[in-house]
């Protein structure tokens, strides 16, 4: 089968289902931190099982780099907003 990246409608549908399941657990009284940490842990374990540790590690590095770039852009935007309000 094609990678999930090639099927955005499936990715979108699965994300909606996982989000709904997670929010249902939160509504049932589980702490959000625990819900999302365990979802991540189970997902990573499944990814390792399917793709191996090396591929999973590279995927995590890719995600970490994307998050770092977002943090950098947000910090730059906040600095720019602060400079704009001072003028």
CSV table of N, CA and C in Angstrom, one decimal:
chain,number,residue,atom,x,y,z
A,1,UNK,N,0.8,-1.2,0.0
A,1,UNK,CA,0.0,0.0,0.0
A,1,UNK,C,0.9,1.3,0.0
A,2,UNK,N,0.3,2.3,-0.6
A,2,UNK,CA,1.1,3.6,-0.6
A,2,UNK,C,1.3,4.1,0.9
A,3,UNK,N,2.4,4.9,1.1
A,3,UNK,CA,2.6,5.5,2.4
A,3,UNK,C,1.4,6.4,2.8
A,4,UNK,N,1.1,6.6,4.0
A,4,UNK,CA,0.0,7.4,4.5
A,4,UNK,C,0.1,8.8,4.0
A,5,UNK,N,1.4,9.3,3.7
A,5,UNK,CA,1.6,10.7,3.2
A,5,UNK,C,1.0,10.8,1.9
A,6,UNK,N,0.8,9.7,1.1
A,6,UNK,CA,0.2,9.8,-0.2
A,6,UNK,C,-1.3,9.8,-0.2
A,7,UNK,N,-1.9,9.6,1.0
A,7,UNK,CA,-3.3,9.5,1.1
A,7,UNK,C,-3.8,10.5,2.2
A,8,UNK,N,-3.8,11.8,1.9
A,8,UNK,CA,-4.1,12.8,2.9
A,8,UNK,C,-5.5,12.6,3.5
A,9,UNK,N,-6.5,12.1,2.7
A,9,UNK,CA,-7.8,11.9,3.2
A,9,UNK,C,-7.8,10.9,4.3
A,10,UNK,N,-7.0,9.8,4.2
A,10,UNK,CA,-6.9,8.8,5.2
A,10,UNK,C,-6.2,9.4,6.5
A,11,UNK,N,-5.2,10.1,6.2
A,11,UNK,CA,-4.5,10.8,7.4
A,11,UNK,C,-5.4,11.7,8.1
A,12,UNK,N,-6.2,12.5,7.4
A,12,UNK,CA,-7.1,13.4,8.1
A,12,UNK,C,-8.2,12.7,8.8
A,13,UNK,N,-8.7,11.6,8.3
A,13,UNK,CA,-9.7,10.8,8.9
A,13,UNK,C,-9.2,10.2,10.2
A,14,UNK,N,-8.0,9.6,10.1
A,14,UNK,CA,-7.4,8.9,11.3
A,14,UNK,C,-7.1,10.0,12.4
A,15,UNK,N,-6.6,11.1,12.0
A,15,UNK,CA,-6.3,12.2,13.0
A,15,UNK,C,-7.6,12.6,13.7
A,16,UNK,N,-8.7,12.7,13.0
A,16,UNK,CA,-10.0,13.1,13.6
A,16,UNK,C,-10.4,12.0,14.6
A,17,UNK,N,-10.3,10.7,14.2
A,17,UNK,CA,-10.7,9.6,15.1
A,17,UNK,C,-9.8,9.6,16.4
A,18,UNK,N,-8.5,9.7,16.2
A,18,UNK,CA,-7.6,9.7,17.4
A,18,UNK,C,-7.8,10.9,18.3
A,19,UNK,N,-8.1,12.0,17.7
A,19,UNK,CA,-8.4,13.2,18.5
A,19,UNK,C,-9.7,13.0,19.3
A,20,UNK,N,-10.7,12.4,18.6
A,20,UNK,CA,-12.0,12.2,19.3
A,20,UNK,C,-11.8,11.1,20.4
A,21,UNK,N,-11.0,10.1,20.2
A,21,UNK,CA,-10.8,9.1,21.2
A,21,UNK,C,-10.1,9.7,22.4
A,22,UNK,N,-9.1,10.5,22.1
A,22,UNK,CA,-8.3,11.1,23.2
A,22,UNK,C,-9.2,12.0,24.0
A,23,UNK,N,-10.0,12.8,23.3
A,23,UNK,CA,-10.8,13.8,24.1
A,23,UNK,C,-11.9,13.0,24.9
A,24,UNK,N,-12.4,11.9,24.4
A,24,UNK,CA,-13.3,11.1,25.1
A,24,UNK,C,-12.7,10.6,26.4
A,25,UNK,N,-11.4,10.2,26.3
A,25,UNK,CA,-10.7,9.7,27.5
A,25,UNK,C,-10.6,10.9,28.5
A,26,UNK,N,-10.3,12.1,28.1
A,26,UNK,CA,-10.2,13.3,28.9
A,26,UNK,C,-11.5,13.5,29.6
A,27,UNK,N,-12.6,13.5,28.8
A,27,UNK,CA,-13.9,13.8,29.3
A,27,UNK,C,-14.3,12.7,30.4
A,28,UNK,N,-13.8,11.5,30.3
A,28,UNK,CA,-14.0,10.4,31.2
A,28,UNK,C,-13.2,10.6,32.5
A,29,UNK,N,-12.3,11.6,32.5
A,29,UNK,CA,-11.6,11.9,33.8
A,29,UNK,C,-10.1,11.6,33.7
A,30,UNK,N,-9.6,11.1,32.6
A,30,UNK,CA,-8.1,10.9,32.5
A,30,UNK,C,-7.5,12.3,32.3
A,31,UNK,N,-6.3,12.4,32.9
A,31,UNK,CA,-5.6,13.7,32.7
A,31,UNK,C,-5.1,13.8,31.3
A,32,UNK,N,-5.2,15.0,30.6
A,32,UNK,CA,-4.8,15.1,29.2
A,32,UNK,C,-3.3,14.7,29.0
A,33,UNK,N,-2.5,15.1,30.0
A,33,UNK,CA,-1.0,14.8,29.9
A,33,UNK,C,-0.8,13.2,29.8
A,34,UNK,N,-1.6,12.5,30.6
A,34,UNK,CA,-1.5,11.0,30.6
A,34,UNK,C,-2.0,10.5,29.3
A,35,UNK,N,-3.1,11.0,28.8
A,35,UNK,CA,-3.7,10.5,27.6
A,35,UNK,C,-2.8,10.6,26.4
A,36,UNK,N,-2.3,11.9,26.2
A,36,UNK,CA,-1.5,12.1,25.1
A,36,UNK,C,-0.1,11.5,25.2
A,37,UNK,N,0.5,11.4,26.4
A,37,UNK,CA,1.7,10.7,26.5
A,37,UNK,C,1.6,9.2,26.2
A,38,UNK,N,0.5,8.6,26.6
A,38,UNK,CA,0.4,7.1,26.3
A,38,UNK,C,0.0,6.9,24.9
A,39,UNK,N,-0.8,7.8,24.3
A,39,UNK,CA,-1.0,7.7,22.8
A,39,UNK,C,0.3,7.8,22.1
A,40,UNK,N,1.1,8.7,22.4
A,40,UNK,CA,2.4,8.8,21.8
A,40,UNK,C,3.3,7.6,22.0
A,41,UNK,N,3.3,7.1,23.2
A,41,UNK,CA,4.1,5.9,23.5
A,41,UNK,C,3.6,4.7,22.7
A,42,UNK,N,2.3,4.5,22.7
A,42,UNK,CA,1.8,3.3,21.9
A,42,UNK,C,2.0,3.5,20.4
A,43,UNK,N,1.8,4.7,20.0
A,43,UNK,CA,2.1,5.0,18.5
A,43,UNK,C,3.6,4.8,18.2
A,44,UNK,N,4.5,5.2,19.0
A,44,UNK,CA,5.9,5.0,18.7
A,44,UNK,C,6.2,3.5,18.8
A,45,UNK,N,5.7,2.8,19.7
A,45,UNK,CA,5.9,1.3,19.8
A,45,UNK,C,5.4,0.7,18.5
A,46,UNK,N,4.3,1.0,18.1
A,46,UNK,CA,3.7,0.5,16.8
A,46,UNK,C,4.6,0.8,15.6
A,47,UNK,N,5.1,2.1,15.6
A,47,UNK,CA,5.9,2.5,14.5
A,47,UNK,C,7.2,1.7,14.4
A,48,UNK,N,7.8,1.5,15.6
A,48,UNK,CA,9.0,0.7,15.7
A,48,UNK,C,8.8,-0.7,15.2
A,49,UNK,N,7.6,-1.3,15.6
A,49,UNK,CA,7.3,-2.6,15.2
A,49,UNK,C,7.2,-2.7,13.7
A,50,UNK,N,6.6,-1.7,13.1
A,50,UNK,CA,6.3,-1.8,11.6
A,50,UNK,C,7.6,-1.4,10.8
A,51,UNK,N,8.3,-0.4,11.3
A,51,UNK,CA,9.4,0.2,10.5
A,51,UNK,C,10.8,0.0,11.1
A,52,UNK,N,10.9,-0.4,12.3
A,52,UNK,CA,12.2,-0.5,12.9
A,52,UNK,C,12.7,0.7,13.7
A,53,UNK,N,13.7,0.5,14.5
A,53,UNK,CA,14.1,1.6,15.4
A,53,UNK,C,14.8,2.7,14.6
A,54,UNK,N,15.6,2.4,13.5
A,54,UNK,CA,16.3,3.4,12.8
A,54,UNK,C,15.3,4.3,12.1
A,55,UNK,N,14.4,3.8,11.4
A,55,UNK,CA,13.4,4.6,10.7
A,55,UNK,C,12.6,5.5,11.7
A,56,UNK,N,12.2,4.9,12.8
A,56,UNK,CA,11.5,5.6,13.8
A,56,UNK,C,12.3,6.8,14.4
A,57,UNK,N,13.6,6.5,14.6
A,57,UNK,CA,14.5,7.5,15.1
A,57,UNK,C,14.6,8.7,14.1
A,58,UNK,N,14.7,8.4,12.9
A,58,UNK,CA,14.8,9.4,11.8
A,58,UNK,C,13.5,10.2,11.8
A,59,UNK,N,12.4,9.6,11.9
A,59,UNK,CA,11.1,10.2,11.9
A,59,UNK,C,11.0,11.2,13.1
A,60,UNK,N,11.5,10.7,14.3
A,60,UNK,CA,11.5,11.6,15.5
A,60,UNK,C,12.4,12.8,15.3
A,61,UNK,N,13.5,12.6,14.7
A,61,UNK,CA,14.4,13.7,14.5
A,61,UNK,C,13.8,14.7,13.5
A,62,UNK,N,13.1,14.2,12.5
A,62,UNK,CA,12.4,15.1,11.5
A,62,UNK,C,11.4,15.9,12.2
A,63,UNK,N,10.6,15.3,13.1
A,63,UNK,CA,9.5,16.0,13.8
A,63,UNK,C,10.1,17.0,14.8
A,64,UNK,N,11.2,16.6,15.5
A,64,UNK,CA,11.8,17.5,16.4
A,64,UNK,C,12.4,18.7,15.7
A,65,UNK,N,12.9,18.6,14.5
A,65,UNK,CA,13.4,19.7,13.7
A,65,UNK,C,12.3,20.6,13.3
A,66,UNK,N,11.2,20.0,12.9
A,66,UNK,CA,10.0,20.8,12.5
A,66,UNK,C,9.5,21.7,13.7
A,67,UNK,N,9.4,21.0,14.9
A,67,UNK,CA,9.0,21.7,16.1
A,67,UNK,C,9.9,22.8,16.4
A,68,UNK,N,11.2,22.6,16.3
A,68,UNK,CA,12.2,23.6,16.7
A,68,UNK,C,12.1,24.8,15.7
A,69,UNK,N,11.8,24.5,14.5
A,69,UNK,CA,11.7,25.6,13.5
A,69,UNK,C,10.4,26.4,13.8
A,70,UNK,N,9.3,25.8,14.2
A,70,UNK,CA,8.1,26.5,14.6
A,70,UNK,C,8.4,27.4,15.8
A,71,UNK,N,9.1,26.8,16.8
A,71,UNK,CA,9.4,27.6,18.0
A,71,UNK,C,10.2,28.8,17.7
A,72,UNK,N,11.2,28.6,16.8
A,72,UNK,CA,12.0,29.7,16.4
A,72,UNK,C,11.2,30.8,15.7
A,73,UNK,N,10.3,30.4,14.8
A,73,UNK,CA,9.5,31.4,14.0
A,73,UNK,C,8.5,32.1,15.0
A,74,UNK,N,8.0,31.4,15.9
A,74,UNK,CA,7.1,32.0,16.9
A,74,UNK,C,7.8,33.0,17.8
A,75,UNK,N,9.0,32.7,18.2
A,75,UNK,CA,9.9,33.6,19.0
A,75,UNK,C,10.2,34.9,18.2
A,76,UNK,N,10.5,34.7,16.9
A,76,UNK,CA,10.8,35.8,16.0
A,76,UNK,C,9.6,36.7,15.8
A,77,UNK,N,8.5,36.1,15.7
A,77,UNK,CA,7.2,36.9,15.5
A,77,UNK,C,6.9,37.6,16.8
A,78,UNK,N,7.1,37.1,17.9
A,78,UNK,CA,6.9,37.8,19.2
A,78,UNK,C,7.8,38.9,19.4
A,79,UNK,N,9.1,38.7,19.0
A,79,UNK,CA,10.1,39.8,19.1
A,79,UNK,C,9.7,40.9,18.1
A,80,UNK,N,9.3,40.6,16.9
A,80,UNK,CA,8.8,41.6,16.0
A,80,UNK,C,7.6,42.4,16.5
A,81,UNK,N,6.7,41.6,17.1
A,81,UNK,CA,5.5,42.3,17.6
A,81,UNK,C,5.8,43.2,18.8
A,82,UNK,N,6.8,42.8,19.6
A,82,UNK,CA,7.2,43.7,20.7
A,82,UNK,C,7.9,44.9,20.2
A,83,UNK,N,8.8,44.8,19.2
A,83,UNK,CA,9.4,46.0,18.6
A,83,UNK,C,8.4,46.9,17.9
A,84,UNK,N,7.4,46.3,17.3
A,84,UNK,CA,6.3,47.1,16.7
A,84,UNK,C,5.5,48.0,17.7
A,85,UNK,N,5.3,47.4,18.8
A,85,UNK,CA,4.5,48.1,19.8
A,85,UNK,C,5.3,49.1,20.5
A,86,UNK,N,6.6,49.0,20.5
A,86,UNK,CA,7.5,50.0,21.2
A,86,UNK,C,7.6,51.2,20.3
A,87,UNK,N,7.4,51.1,19.0
A,87,UNK,CA,7.6,52.3,18.1
A,87,UNK,C,6.4,53.1,18.1
